[in-house]
CSV table of C-alpha atoms in Angstrom, one decimal:
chain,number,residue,atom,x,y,z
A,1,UNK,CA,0.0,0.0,0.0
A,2,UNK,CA,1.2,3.5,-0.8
A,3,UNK,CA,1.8,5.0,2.9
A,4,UNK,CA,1.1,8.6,3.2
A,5,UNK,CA,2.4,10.8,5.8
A,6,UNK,CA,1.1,14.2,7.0
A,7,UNK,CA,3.2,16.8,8.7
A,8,UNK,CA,2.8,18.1,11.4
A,9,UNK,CA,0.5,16.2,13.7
A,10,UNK,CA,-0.6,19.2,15.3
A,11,UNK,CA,-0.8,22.7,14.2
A,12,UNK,CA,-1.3,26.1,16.8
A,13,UNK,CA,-2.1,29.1,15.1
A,14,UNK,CA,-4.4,32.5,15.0
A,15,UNK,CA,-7.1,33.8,13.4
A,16,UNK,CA,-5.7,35.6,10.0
A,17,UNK,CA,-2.3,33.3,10.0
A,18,UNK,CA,-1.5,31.5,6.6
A,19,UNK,CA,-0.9,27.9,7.4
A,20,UNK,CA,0.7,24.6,5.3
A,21,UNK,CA,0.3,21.9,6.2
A,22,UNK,CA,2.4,18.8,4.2
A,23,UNK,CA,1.8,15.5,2.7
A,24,UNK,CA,4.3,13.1,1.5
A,25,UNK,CA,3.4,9.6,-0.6
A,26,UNK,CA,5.8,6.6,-0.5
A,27,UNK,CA,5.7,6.3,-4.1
A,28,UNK,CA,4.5,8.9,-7.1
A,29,UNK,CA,1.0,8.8,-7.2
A,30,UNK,CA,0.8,12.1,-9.5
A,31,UNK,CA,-1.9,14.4,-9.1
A,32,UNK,CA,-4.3,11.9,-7.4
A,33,UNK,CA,-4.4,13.3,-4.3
A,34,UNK,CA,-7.3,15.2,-2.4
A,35,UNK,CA,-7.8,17.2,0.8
A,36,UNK,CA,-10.6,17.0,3.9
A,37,UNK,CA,-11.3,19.3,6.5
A,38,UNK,CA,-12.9,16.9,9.4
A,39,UNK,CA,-14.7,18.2,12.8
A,40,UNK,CA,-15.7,15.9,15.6
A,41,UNK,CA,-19.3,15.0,14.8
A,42,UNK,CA,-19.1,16.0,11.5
A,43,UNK,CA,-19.1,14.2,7.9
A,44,UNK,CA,-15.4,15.1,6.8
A,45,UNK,CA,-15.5,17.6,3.6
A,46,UNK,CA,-13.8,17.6,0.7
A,47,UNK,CA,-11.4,20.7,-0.3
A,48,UNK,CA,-9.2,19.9,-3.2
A,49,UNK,CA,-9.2,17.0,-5.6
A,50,UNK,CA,-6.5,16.7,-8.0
A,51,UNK,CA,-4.0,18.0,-6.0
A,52,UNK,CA,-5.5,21.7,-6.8
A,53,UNK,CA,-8.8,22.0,-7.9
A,54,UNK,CA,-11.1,23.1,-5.1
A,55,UNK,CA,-14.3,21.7,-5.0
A,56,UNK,CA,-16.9,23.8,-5.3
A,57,UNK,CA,-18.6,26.2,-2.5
A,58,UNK,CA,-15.3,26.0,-1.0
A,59,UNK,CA,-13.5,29.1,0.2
A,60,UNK,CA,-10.8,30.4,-1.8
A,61,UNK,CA,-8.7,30.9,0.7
A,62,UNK,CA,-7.9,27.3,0.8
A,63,UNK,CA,-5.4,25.7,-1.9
A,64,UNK,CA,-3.4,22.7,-2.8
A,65,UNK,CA,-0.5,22.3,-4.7
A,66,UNK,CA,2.3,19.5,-5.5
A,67,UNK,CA,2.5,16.3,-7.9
A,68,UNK,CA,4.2,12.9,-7.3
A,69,UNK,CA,5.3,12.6,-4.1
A,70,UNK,CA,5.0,16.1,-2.2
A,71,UNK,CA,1.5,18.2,-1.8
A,72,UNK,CA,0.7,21.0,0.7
A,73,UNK,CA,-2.8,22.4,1.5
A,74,UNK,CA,-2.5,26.2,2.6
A,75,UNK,CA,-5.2,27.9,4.4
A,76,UNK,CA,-4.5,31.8,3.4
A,77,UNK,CA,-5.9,33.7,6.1
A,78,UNK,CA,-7.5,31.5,8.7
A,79,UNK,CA,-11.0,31.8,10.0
A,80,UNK,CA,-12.6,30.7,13.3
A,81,UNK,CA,-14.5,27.8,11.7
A,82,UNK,CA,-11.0,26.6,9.9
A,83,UNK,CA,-10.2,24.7,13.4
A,84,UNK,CA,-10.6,21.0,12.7
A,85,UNK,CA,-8.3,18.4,11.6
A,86,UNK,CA,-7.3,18.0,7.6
A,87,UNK,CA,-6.5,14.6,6.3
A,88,UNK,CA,-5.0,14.1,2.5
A,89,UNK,CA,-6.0,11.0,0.6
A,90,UNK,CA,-4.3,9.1,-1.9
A,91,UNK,CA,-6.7,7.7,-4.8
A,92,UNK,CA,-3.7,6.5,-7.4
A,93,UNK,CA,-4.4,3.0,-6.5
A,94,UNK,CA,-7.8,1.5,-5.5
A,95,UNK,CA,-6.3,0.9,-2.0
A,96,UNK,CA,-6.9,4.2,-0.8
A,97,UNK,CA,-5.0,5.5,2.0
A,98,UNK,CA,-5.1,8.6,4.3
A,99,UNK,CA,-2.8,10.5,6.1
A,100,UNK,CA,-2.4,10.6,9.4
A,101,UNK,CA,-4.4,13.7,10.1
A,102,UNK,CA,-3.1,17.5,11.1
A,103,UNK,CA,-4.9,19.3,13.7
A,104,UNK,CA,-5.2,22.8,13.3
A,105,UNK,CA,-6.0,24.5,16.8
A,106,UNK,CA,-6.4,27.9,17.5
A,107,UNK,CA,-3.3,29.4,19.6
B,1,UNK,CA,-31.1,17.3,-0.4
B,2,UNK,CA,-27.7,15.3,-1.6
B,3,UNK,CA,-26.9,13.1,1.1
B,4,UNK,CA,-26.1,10.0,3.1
B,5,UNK,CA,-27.2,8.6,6.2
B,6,UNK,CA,-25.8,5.7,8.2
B,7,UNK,CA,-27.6,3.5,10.4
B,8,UNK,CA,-26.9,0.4,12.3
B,9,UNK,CA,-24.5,0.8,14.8
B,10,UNK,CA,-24.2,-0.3,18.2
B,11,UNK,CA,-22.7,-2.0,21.0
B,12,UNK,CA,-21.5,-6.2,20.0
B,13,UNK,CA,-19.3,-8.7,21.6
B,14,UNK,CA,-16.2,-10.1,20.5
B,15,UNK,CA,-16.9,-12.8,17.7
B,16,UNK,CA,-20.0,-10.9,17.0
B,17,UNK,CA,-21.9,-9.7,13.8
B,18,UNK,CA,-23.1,-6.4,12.8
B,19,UNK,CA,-25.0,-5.1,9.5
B,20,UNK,CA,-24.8,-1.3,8.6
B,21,UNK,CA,-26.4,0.4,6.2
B,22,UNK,CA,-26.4,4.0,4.1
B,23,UNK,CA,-29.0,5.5,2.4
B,24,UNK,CA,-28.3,7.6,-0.2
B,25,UNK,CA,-30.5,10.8,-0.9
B,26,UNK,CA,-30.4,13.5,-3.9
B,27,UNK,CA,-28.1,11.6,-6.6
B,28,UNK,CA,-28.0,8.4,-8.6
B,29,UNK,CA,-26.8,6.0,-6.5
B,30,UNK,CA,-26.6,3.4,-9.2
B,31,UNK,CA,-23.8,5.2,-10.8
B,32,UNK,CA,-21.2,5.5,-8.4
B,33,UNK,CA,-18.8,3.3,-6.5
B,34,UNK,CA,-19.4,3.3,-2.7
B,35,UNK,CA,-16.9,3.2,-0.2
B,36,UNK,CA,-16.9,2.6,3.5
B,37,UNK,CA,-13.9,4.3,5.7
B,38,UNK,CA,-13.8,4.2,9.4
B,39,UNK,CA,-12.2,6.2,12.2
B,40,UNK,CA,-11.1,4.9,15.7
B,41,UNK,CA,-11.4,6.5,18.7
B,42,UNK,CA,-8.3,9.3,18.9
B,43,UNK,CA,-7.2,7.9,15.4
B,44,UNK,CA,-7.4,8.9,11.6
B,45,UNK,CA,-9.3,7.9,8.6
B,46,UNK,CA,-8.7,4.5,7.6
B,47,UNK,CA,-10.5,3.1,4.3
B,48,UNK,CA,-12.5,-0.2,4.6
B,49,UNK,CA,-13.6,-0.8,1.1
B,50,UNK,CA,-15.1,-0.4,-2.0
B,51,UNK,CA,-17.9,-1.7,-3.7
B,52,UNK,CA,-18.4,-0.5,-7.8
B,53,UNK,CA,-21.1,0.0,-9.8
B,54,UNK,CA,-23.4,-2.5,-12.1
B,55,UNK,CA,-21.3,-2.1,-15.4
B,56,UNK,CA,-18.5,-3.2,-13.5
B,57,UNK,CA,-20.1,-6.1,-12.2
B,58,UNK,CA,-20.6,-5.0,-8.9
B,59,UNK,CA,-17.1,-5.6,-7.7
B,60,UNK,CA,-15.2,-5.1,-4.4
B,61,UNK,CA,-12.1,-4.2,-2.9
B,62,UNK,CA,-11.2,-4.5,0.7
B,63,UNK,CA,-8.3,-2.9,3.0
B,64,UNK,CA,-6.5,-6.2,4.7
B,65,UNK,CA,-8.2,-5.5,8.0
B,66,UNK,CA,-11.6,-6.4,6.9
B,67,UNK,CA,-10.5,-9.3,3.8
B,68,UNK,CA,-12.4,-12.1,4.7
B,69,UNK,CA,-14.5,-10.6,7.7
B,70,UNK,CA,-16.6,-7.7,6.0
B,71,UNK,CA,-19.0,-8.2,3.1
B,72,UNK,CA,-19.8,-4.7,0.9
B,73,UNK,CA,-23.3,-4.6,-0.8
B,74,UNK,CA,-25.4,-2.5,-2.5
B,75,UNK,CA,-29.1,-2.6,-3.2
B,76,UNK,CA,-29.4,0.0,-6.5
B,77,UNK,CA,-33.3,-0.3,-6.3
B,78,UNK,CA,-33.5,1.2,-2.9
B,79,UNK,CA,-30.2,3.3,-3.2
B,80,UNK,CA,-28.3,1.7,-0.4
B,81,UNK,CA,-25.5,0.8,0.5
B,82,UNK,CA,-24.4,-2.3,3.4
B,83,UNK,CA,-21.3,-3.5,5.2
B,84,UNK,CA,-21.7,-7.2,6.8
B,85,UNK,CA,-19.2,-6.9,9.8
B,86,UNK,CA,-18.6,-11.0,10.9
B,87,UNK,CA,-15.7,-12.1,13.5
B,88,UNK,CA,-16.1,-8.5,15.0
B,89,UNK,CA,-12.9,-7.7,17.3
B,90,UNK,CA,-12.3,-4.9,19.5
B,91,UNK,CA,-10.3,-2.8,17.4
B,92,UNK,CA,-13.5,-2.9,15.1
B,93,UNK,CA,-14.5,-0.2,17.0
B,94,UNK,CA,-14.8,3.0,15.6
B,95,UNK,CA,-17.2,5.2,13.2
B,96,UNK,CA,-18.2,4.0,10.6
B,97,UNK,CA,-18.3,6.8,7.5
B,98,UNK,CA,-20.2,5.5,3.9
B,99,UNK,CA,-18.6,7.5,1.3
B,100,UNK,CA,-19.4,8.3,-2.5
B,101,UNK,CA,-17.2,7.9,-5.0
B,102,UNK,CA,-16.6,10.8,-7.5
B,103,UNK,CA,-17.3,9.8,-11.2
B,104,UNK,CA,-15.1,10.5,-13.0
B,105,UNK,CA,-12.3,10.2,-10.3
B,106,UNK,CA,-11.5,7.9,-6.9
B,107,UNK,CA,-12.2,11.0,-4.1
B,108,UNK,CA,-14.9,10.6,-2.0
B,109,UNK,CA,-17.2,14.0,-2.6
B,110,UNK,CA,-19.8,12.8,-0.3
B,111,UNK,CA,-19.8,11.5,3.1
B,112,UNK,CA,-22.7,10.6,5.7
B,113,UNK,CA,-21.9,11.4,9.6
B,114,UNK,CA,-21.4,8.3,10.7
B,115,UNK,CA,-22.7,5.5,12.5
B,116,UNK,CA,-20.8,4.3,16.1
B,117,UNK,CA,-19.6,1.0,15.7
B,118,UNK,CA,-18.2,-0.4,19.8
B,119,UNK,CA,-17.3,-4.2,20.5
B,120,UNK,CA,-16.5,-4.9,23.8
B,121,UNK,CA,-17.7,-7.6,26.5
């Protein structure tokens, strides 16, 4: 399985802050790689497919770069409803695997 | 509304069985592939499977930790969507997320809320 891994674990910043947030694959999986913003309760919702296309309805302020084996998601000016944990997705091979999760909390 | 709703969870023993389901509101459901993911308590997202559509025969595809134990169906005429958990363990436990599968690509674009999923004694 392709093993992705998400840094960091835990993020601390402030409303307005631009934040990036990092995922590496094991192996090149191109551009098939999408981004989730999660909150306790909550269906997780998808940001970015593709590595950089945001989904629609979804704020611009959120944006995804990379190819092969290193994306980042960057949040441009962070909101109070931004605080909630982001998870990137590898869909390159029908065994789909996540990272390991970043959680963005407010400092 | 576009949407999905899981059902079935609950409290089972060890060795024990569990059916959940997802129904699937707003969209074809017959034309997408259907995926299960869970989340353990204080963990990540962790896929479960996938189940695909008629025209490709209804196939599915299963993460290691459920091969063998989990069954993924699908019931197009009622637009949902089933996981057949056998030989439950404890580390079964978690939420348990249904997930649509984008058409023309593998991300999931849809997701219900969940259904809780505990196995203890």
């Amino acid at each position: 399985d392709i093993q992705m891994t998400q840094s960091p674990s835990t993020l601390s910043a402030s409303v307005g802050d631009r934040v990036t947030i990092t995922c590496r694959a094991s192996q090149s999986i191109s551009a098939w790689l999408a981004w989730y913003q999660h909150k306790p309760g909550k269906a997780p919702k998808l940001l970015i497919y593709k590595a950089s296309t945001l989904e629609s309805g979804v704020p611009s302020r959120f944006s995804g770069s990379g190819s092969g084996t290193e994306f980042t998601l960057t949040i441009g000016s962070l909101q109070p409803d931004d605080f909630a944990t982001y998870y990137c997705q590898q869909y390159n091979s029908y065994s789909i695997t996540f990272g390991q999760g970043t959680r963005l909390e407010i400092k | 509304e576009v949407q999905l709703v899981e059902s079935g969870g609950g409290l089972v023993q060890p060795g024990g069985s569990l059916r959940l389901s997802c129904a699937a509101f707003g969209f074809t459901f017959s034309d997408h592939y259907m995926d299960w993911v869970r989340q353990a308590p204080g963990k990540g997202l962790e896929w479960v499977g996938r189940i695909r559509k008629k025209s490709n025969s209804y196939t599915t595809e299963y993460a290691a930790s459920a091969k063998g134990r989990f069954t993924i169906a699908r019931d197009d005429s009622e637009s949902s969507l089933h996981l057949l958990m056998n030989s439950l363990k404890t580390e079964d436990t978690a939420v348990y997320y249904c997930a649509k599968v984008n058409l023309v690509s593998g991300y999931f674009d849809l997701w219900g809320q969940g259904t809780l999923v505990t196995v203890s004694s």
